Tab-separated table of C-alpha atoms in Angstrom:
chain	number	residue	atom	x	y	z
K	76	UNK	CA	66.212	8.008	57.528
K	77	UNK	CA	65.841	5.965	54.338
K	78	UNK	CA	69.258	6.807	53.203
K	79	UNK	CA	69.835	4.303	56.470
K	80	UNK	CA	68.715	1.320	54.984
K	81	UNK	CA	70.429	-0.943	52.398
K	82	UNK	CA	68.547	-1.572	49.479
K	83	UNK	CA	68.619	-5.245	50.051
K	84	UNK	CA	66.620	-5.035	52.698
K	85	UNK	CA	63.549	-3.381	51.780
K	86	UNK	CA	61.005	-5.359	49.730
K	87	UNK	CA	57.712	-3.171	48.836
K	88	UNK	CA	54.330	-4.535	47.372
K	89	UNK	CA	54.497	-7.851	50.005
K	90	UNK	CA	51.739	-9.673	52.031
K	91	UNK	CA	51.845	-11.950	54.566
K	92	UNK	CA	50.074	-15.338	54.104
K	93	UNK	CA	51.303	-17.335	58.026
K	94	UNK	CA	54.360	-16.710	60.276
K	95	UNK	CA	55.753	-20.250	61.482
K	96	UNK	CA	59.052	-20.905	63.578
K	97	UNK	CA	61.776	-23.059	61.176
K	98	UNK	CA	62.529	-26.903	60.745
K	99	UNK	CA	65.534	-26.683	63.443
K	100	UNK	CA	63.082	-23.377	65.709
K	101	UNK	CA	66.117	-20.978	65.174
K	102	UNK	CA	64.617	-18.539	62.841
K	103	UNK	CA	60.615	-17.571	62.390
K	104	UNK	CA	59.672	-17.868	58.438
K	105	UNK	CA	57.352	-15.456	56.757
K	106	UNK	CA	55.638	-16.608	53.769
K	107	UNK	CA	53.592	-14.236	51.642
K	108	UNK	CA	51.275	-14.557	49.181
K	109	UNK	CA	53.953	-14.318	46.083
K	110	UNK	CA	54.988	-17.819	47.279
K	111	UNK	CA	58.252	-15.956	48.350
K	112	UNK	CA	59.581	-15.927	52.005
K	113	UNK	CA	61.932	-14.335	53.909
K	114	UNK	CA	63.340	-15.674	57.545
K	115	UNK	CA	64.265	-13.010	61.141
K	116	UNK	CA	65.090	-14.370	64.165
K	117	UNK	CA	62.078	-12.159	65.128
K	118	UNK	CA	59.026	-10.790	63.565
K	119	UNK	CA	57.296	-7.224	64.348
K	120	UNK	CA	54.180	-6.531	62.488
K	121	UNK	CA	53.538	-3.172	61.330
K	122	UNK	CA	51.256	-4.161	58.162
K	123	UNK	CA	48.137	-1.957	59.465
K	124	UNK	CA	44.693	-2.477	59.856
K	125	UNK	CA	43.638	-5.077	58.501
K	126	UNK	CA	46.913	-6.839	59.748
K	127	UNK	CA	47.407	-10.712	59.394
K	128	UNK	CA	50.223	-10.372	61.602
K	129	UNK	CA	46.962	-9.730	64.351
K	130	UNK	CA	45.577	-12.637	63.415
K	131	UNK	CA	48.438	-15.005	63.810
K	132	UNK	CA	48.935	-13.533	67.022
K	133	UNK	CA	45.363	-13.619	68.498
K	134	UNK	CA	44.186	-16.552	66.649
K	135	UNK	CA	42.051	-16.834	63.015
K	136	UNK	CA	38.829	-17.217	65.473
K	137	UNK	CA	39.509	-14.024	67.417
K	138	UNK	CA	36.957	-11.317	67.942
K	139	UNK	CA	40.311	-9.231	68.324
K	140	UNK	CA	42.255	-10.512	65.016
K	141	UNK	CA	39.583	-7.974	63.295
K	142	UNK	CA	39.274	-4.135	63.293
K	143	UNK	CA	35.262	-2.843	63.419
K	144	UNK	CA	33.496	-0.298	61.831
K	145	UNK	CA	33.336	2.974	64.456
K	146	UNK	CA	29.900	3.740	62.730
K	147	UNK	CA	31.403	6.962	60.851
K	148	UNK	CA	32.788	8.042	57.750
K	149	UNK	CA	35.082	10.748	56.840
K	150	UNK	CA	34.252	12.588	52.845
K	151	UNK	CA	37.538	14.179	51.841
K	152	UNK	CA	38.806	16.313	49.058
K	153	UNK	CA	40.886	19.275	47.841
K	154	UNK	CA	38.346	22.812	47.595
K	155	UNK	CA	40.596	25.434	45.412
K	156	UNK	CA	41.732	27.829	48.070
K	157	UNK	CA	39.964	31.235	45.788
K	158	UNK	CA	36.754	29.167	46.292
K	159	UNK	CA	37.064	28.505	49.917
K	160	UNK	CA	38.415	32.197	50.957
K	161	UNK	CA	35.481	34.029	49.868
K	162	UNK	CA	33.167	31.445	51.950
K	163	UNK	CA	35.510	30.904	55.048
K	164	UNK	CA	37.156	34.427	54.850
K	165	UNK	CA	40.850	34.230	57.504
K	166	UNK	CA	39.312	30.761	58.461
K	167	UNK	CA	40.334	29.602	55.077
K	168	UNK	CA	43.937	29.849	56.068
K	169	UNK	CA	44.224	27.938	59.460
K	170	UNK	CA	43.325	24.873	60.483
K	171	UNK	CA	39.818	24.733	61.244
K	172	UNK	CA	36.870	22.874	63.479
K	173	UNK	CA	33.059	23.207	62.944
K	174	UNK	CA	31.210	20.350	65.311
K	175	UNK	CA	27.384	19.889	65.461
K	176	UNK	CA	24.681	16.985	66.011
K	177	UNK	CA	26.051	14.258	64.532
K	178	UNK	CA	28.627	15.733	62.233
K	179	UNK	CA	31.359	17.619	62.090
K	180	UNK	CA	34.231	18.975	59.451
K	181	UNK	CA	37.659	19.534	59.592
K	182	UNK	CA	39.922	21.877	57.291
K	183	UNK	CA	43.096	23.050	56.870
K	184	UNK	CA	45.118	24.928	53.813
K	185	UNK	CA	47.940	22.133	52.026
K	186	UNK	CA	50.413	22.826	49.221
K	187	UNK	CA	51.015	26.183	50.353
K	188	UNK	CA	47.460	27.741	50.577
K	189	UNK	CA	46.434	26.851	47.055
K	190	UNK	CA	44.173	24.073	48.454
K	191	UNK	CA	41.821	23.764	51.434
K	192	UNK	CA	42.102	20.316	52.367
K	193	UNK	CA	38.787	18.892	53.888
K	194	UNK	CA	37.020	16.127	55.693
K	195	UNK	CA	33.770	15.816	56.574
K	196	UNK	CA	33.230	13.279	59.085
K	197	UNK	CA	29.365	12.035	59.490
K	198	UNK	CA	27.625	9.740	61.594
K	199	UNK	CA	26.774	6.369	60.113
K	200	UNK	CA	24.597	4.343	62.285
K	201	UNK	CA	24.861	1.739	59.661
K	202	UNK	CA	26.789	-1.666	59.084
K	203	UNK	CA	30.387	-1.558	57.085
K	204	UNK	CA	30.220	-4.281	54.037
K	205	UNK	CA	32.897	-7.173	55.428
K	206	UNK	CA	34.172	-7.854	52.299
K	207	UNK	CA	33.757	-3.210	51.183
K	208	UNK	CA	37.338	-1.609	50.746
K	209	UNK	CA	37.440	0.901	53.321
K	210	UNK	CA	37.809	4.129	51.067
K	211	UNK	CA	34.995	4.487	48.126
K	212	UNK	CA	33.835	6.326	45.842
K	213	UNK	CA	30.860	8.651	47.081
K	214	UNK	CA	28.408	11.510	46.017
K	215	UNK	CA	28.070	15.505	47.701
K	216	UNK	CA	24.661	14.402	47.852
K	217	UNK	CA	25.249	11.596	50.267
K	218	UNK	CA	25.691	14.408	53.053
K	219	UNK	CA	24.378	17.602	52.693
K	220	UNK	CA	21.366	16.787	54.914
K	221	UNK	CA	24.335	15.899	57.400
K	222	UNK	CA	25.438	19.728	57.838
K	223	UNK	CA	21.458	21.169	56.837
K	224	UNK	CA	21.411	22.532	60.796
K	225	UNK	CA	25.089	24.139	60.473
K	226	UNK	CA	25.356	27.818	59.940
K	227	UNK	CA	26.626	29.530	57.117
K	228	UNK	CA	30.150	29.035	56.780
K	229	UNK	CA	29.697	25.131	56.889
K	230	UNK	CA	26.520	25.083	54.449
K	231	UNK	CA	28.547	27.462	52.157
K	232	UNK	CA	31.742	25.036	52.190
K	233	UNK	CA	29.378	21.625	51.726
K	234	UNK	CA	28.419	23.394	48.607
K	235	UNK	CA	31.925	23.799	47.262
K	236	UNK	CA	32.658	20.017	47.649
K	237	UNK	CA	32.763	18.578	44.279
K	238	UNK	CA	30.174	15.678	43.437
K	239	UNK	CA	32.445	12.776	43.367
K	240	UNK	CA	34.100	12.407	46.881
K	241	UNK	CA	36.221	9.931	48.609
K	242	UNK	CA	34.636	8.214	51.705
K	243	UNK	CA	36.711	7.144	54.087
K	244	UNK	CA	35.129	4.182	56.912
K	245	UNK	CA	36.655	4.862	59.966
K	246	UNK	CA	37.997	1.451	61.355
K	247	UNK	CA	39.025	1.148	64.973
K	248	UNK	CA	40.306	-2.204	67.675
K	249	UNK	CA	37.818	-0.084	70.268
K	250	UNK	CA	35.361	-3.101	70.436
K	251	UNK	CA	37.460	-5.904	70.952
K	252	UNK	CA	41.118	-5.024	72.007
K	253	UNK	CA	43.964	-7.656	71.897
K	254	UNK	CA	44.631	-9.173	75.275
K	255	UNK	CA	48.485	-8.986	74.089
K	256	UNK	CA	50.369	-7.819	71.148
K	257	UNK	CA	53.068	-10.333	71.669
K	258	UNK	CA	52.535	-14.262	70.937
K	259	UNK	CA	56.714	-15.880	71.492
K	260	UNK	CA	58.468	-14.311	68.738
K	261	UNK	CA	56.108	-12.218	66.680
K	262	UNK	CA	54.360	-9.005	68.031
K	263	UNK	CA	52.685	-6.060	66.681
K	264	UNK	CA	53.190	-2.120	66.238
K	265	UNK	CA	51.185	0.538	64.863
K	266	UNK	CA	47.820	-0.478	63.275
K	267	UNK	CA	48.700	-3.709	63.224
K	268	UNK	CA	48.317	-3.277	67.380
K	269	UNK	CA	46.079	-0.545	68.153
K	270	UNK	CA	44.331	1.067	65.533
K	271	UNK	CA	42.159	4.389	65.950
K	272	UNK	CA	40.093	6.868	64.631
K	273	UNK	CA	41.737	10.037	63.400
K	274	UNK	CA	40.481	12.488	65.694
K	275	UNK	CA	43.341	13.116	67.896
K	276	UNK	CA	46.018	12.877	65.331
K	277	UNK	CA	48.481	10.288	67.108
K	278	UNK	CA	47.666	7.301	65.522
K	279	UNK	CA	51.333	7.522	63.487
K	280	UNK	CA	52.448	9.420	67.042
K	281	UNK	CA	51.608	6.287	68.655
K	282	UNK	CA	53.802	4.105	65.977
K	283	UNK	CA	56.522	6.271	67.411
K	284	UNK	CA	56.527	5.073	70.700
K	285	UNK	CA	55.749	1.710	69.805
K	286	UNK	CA	58.976	2.247	67.785
K	287	UNK	CA	61.658	3.611	70.865
K	288	UNK	CA	59.718	1.048	73.386
K	289	UNK	CA	60.786	-1.233	70.613
K	290	UNK	CA	64.366	-0.153	70.305
K	291	UNK	CA	64.640	-0.535	74.250
K	292	UNK	CA	64.462	-3.226	74.902
K	293	UNK	CA	65.933	-5.051	71.756
K	294	UNK	CA	69.130	-3.234	72.479
K	295	UNK	CA	68.990	-4.423	75.863
K	296	UNK	CA	67.942	-8.005	74.233
K	297	UNK	CA	71.329	-8.114	71.910
K	298	UNK	CA	74.097	-6.627	74.820
K	299	UNK	CA	73.194	-9.505	77.201
K	300	UNK	CA	73.290	-12.120	74.504
K	301	UNK	CA	76.562	-10.388	73.374
K	302	UNK	CA	78.206	-10.757	76.877
K	303	UNK	CA	76.568	-14.338	77.297
K	304	UNK	CA	76.619	-14.915	81.072
K	305	UNK	CA	73.264	-16.071	81.564
K	306	UNK	CA	72.879	-18.568	79.081
K	307	UNK	CA	70.200	-17.231	77.803
K	308	UNK	CA	69.181	-18.178	74.477
K	309	UNK	CA	68.440	-15.956	71.534
K	310	UNK	CA	64.742	-16.948	71.360
K	311	UNK	CA	64.265	-15.799	75.220
K	312	UNK	CA	65.915	-13.390	74.818
K	313	UNK	CA	63.589	-12.159	71.987
K	314	UNK	CA	60.276	-13.272	73.866
K	315	UNK	CA	61.393	-11.448	76.906
K	316	UNK	CA	61.871	-8.238	75.068
K	317	UNK	CA	58.455	-8.502	72.853
K	318	UNK	CA	56.692	-9.709	76.361
K	319	UNK	CA	58.392	-6.110	77.705
K	320	UNK	CA	57.390	-3.983	75.022
K	321	UNK	CA	53.441	-5.451	75.415
K	322	UNK	CA	53.429	-4.973	79.560
K	323	UNK	CA	55.233	-1.271	79.407
K	324	UNK	CA	53.089	-0.124	76.535
K	325	UNK	CA	49.646	-2.044	75.347
K	326	UNK	CA	47.511	-0.194	78.174
K	327	UNK	CA	48.517	3.446	76.645
K	328	UNK	CA	48.387	2.697	73.103
K	329	UNK	CA	44.575	1.243	73.884
K	330	UNK	CA	43.920	4.073	75.960
K	331	UNK	CA	44.436	6.609	73.002
K	332	UNK	CA	42.020	3.963	70.691
K	333	UNK	CA	39.279	5.068	73.320
K	334	UNK	CA	40.196	8.694	74.010
K	335	UNK	CA	40.111	9.114	70.354
K	336	UNK	CA	36.801	7.410	69.819
K	337	UNK	CA	35.553	9.834	72.525
K	338	UNK	CA	36.992	12.799	70.668
K	339	UNK	CA	35.281	11.671	67.424
K	340	UNK	CA	31.819	11.567	70.036
K	341	UNK	CA	32.206	14.805	71.873
K	342	UNK	CA	32.699	16.788	68.343
K	343	UNK	CA	29.359	15.065	67.069
K	344	UNK	CA	27.988	16.422	70.437
K	345	UNK	CA	27.265	12.949	71.202
K	346	UNK	CA	28.153	12.821	74.636
K	347	UNK	CA	24.833	12.907	76.720
K	348	UNK	CA	26.204	15.191	80.105
K	349	UNK	CA	28.034	17.461	77.383
K	350	UNK	CA	26.214	17.981	73.918
K	351	UNK	CA	27.110	20.865	72.564
K	352	UNK	CA	28.479	22.420	75.301
K	353	UNK	CA	32.030	24.058	74.905
K	354	UNK	CA	33.163	24.776	78.441
K	355	UNK	CA	32.403	20.825	79.058
K	356	UNK	CA	33.930	19.859	75.845
K	357	UNK	CA	37.139	21.514	76.626
K	358	UNK	CA	36.873	20.534	80.166
K	359	UNK	CA	36.700	16.830	78.877
K	360	UNK	CA	39.746	17.052	76.283
K	361	UNK	CA	41.968	18.707	78.929
K	362	UNK	CA	41.524	15.724	80.513
K	363	UNK	CA	42.777	13.493	77.885
K	364	UNK	CA	44.832	15.826	76.041
K	365	UNK	CA	47.754	16.981	78.049
K	366	UNK	CA	48.561	13.002	79.404
K	367	UNK	CA	48.511	12.198	75.163
K	368	UNK	CA	51.094	15.128	74.305
K	369	UNK	CA	53.009	15.808	77.864
K	370	UNK	CA	54.154	12.043	77.811
K	371	UNK	CA	57.650	10.758	79.712
K	372	UNK	CA	59.241	8.948	76.741
K	373	UNK	CA	62.379	8.502	79.112
K	374	UNK	CA	60.720	7.571	81.301
K	375	UNK	CA	58.725	4.936	78.946
K	376	UNK	CA	62.413	3.375	78.342
K	377	UNK	CA	63.762	3.732	81.616
K	378	UNK	CA	60.097	1.794	82.937
K	379	UNK	CA	60.805	-0.541	79.246
K	380	UNK	CA	64.919	-1.437	80.493
K	381	UNK	CA	64.396	-1.885	84.218
K	382	UNK	CA	60.866	-4.474	83.183
K	383	UNK	CA	63.592	-6.413	80.612
K	384	UNK	CA	66.565	-6.758	83.209
K	385	UNK	CA	63.656	-7.982	85.767
K	386	UNK	CA	62.376	-10.709	83.467
K	387	UNK	CA	66.244	-11.703	82.250
K	388	UNK	CA	67.006	-12.291	86.533
K	389	UNK	CA	63.665	-14.034	87.056
C-alpha cells in the first residue's frame, strides 16, 4: 500500500498543536509543534491514544478528551524458545492464555518459533502518574507474587522472564467516552476515537472499520460535489460525511472498548457471578465474540451511504 502514496504526501515526526479554519474558511489549517503547518479540506485525526485532535474535537476541559488508566499493566518480553519449550512443552508452539486471580499471561511463538512472546497482565489498584510515559522499565520481582497461586507451568515460565522488563500501562477511553467523534470538518479515527485495551486483539481492526466507513461517505461526498446539482458546498458535504460516519460507527466502536475491558476482567476471574468458572467464561465470550468478528461490513457501508444521502436531501 505504501507504493500507492506519493512521498510528498507523507510527513513523519509531526505533532499537532492546533486545527482551525483558515481566514477564508475554505481550508482547515493544521499547525504542528515544530512550527510548520498544512492545509486540508477536512481533517481525520488518527494521532493515537494521547490524541491532541481529540482535545480539539471535544474541548480541552472535557474529561472525554483524555484516556484513563484501566488499572492494569502488561509486562512484556521475549523468551528464547530453547528455554521455553522445556517448561511448556508443545504449548510453547501455540498461542496460549493462562488465567487466574487478578492476573493472566498471553504467550505465543514469534520469529519462526525462535522466541516466545510473553505478556503478563497484572491488575493494579493504583493510579498512573499523569506525566509518566505509558511504557516504563520494570523488574520481574514486581510481578512474581501476582502469579504465585498459578500452576507450575506459569510459575516456571515467570522464572524465565528477564530481570528487566517493559511495563505497558493499559489505557482506554471507557470511563469518559466521546459524545461525538466529529466536530465540523474534523473527525477522529483509530485510537484517537476509541482507544481500547488489547484483550480482544481488535483495536486495529476497528480502525480499519473506521476507514471503511470514511471511504464510503467521502466517496459519496465527492460524487455530490462533482454533480453540483444540489448547491451543496464542500464544507457542508464534508460535515455531512463526518457526521454520518459518527452516526453509523461510533456506537460499535465504543462497544468494543467496553467488551475488551470486560474480557480483561473475565480472564482475571474478576467478574463476581462467574469467577473462575470456565463454562461461564466461555458463555460470556460467546455472547460478544461472534458479533465482533462475524460483522456485516457491507451492510455497514450500505447504511452509511443511505444515511449520507438522507442528510444531503434534508
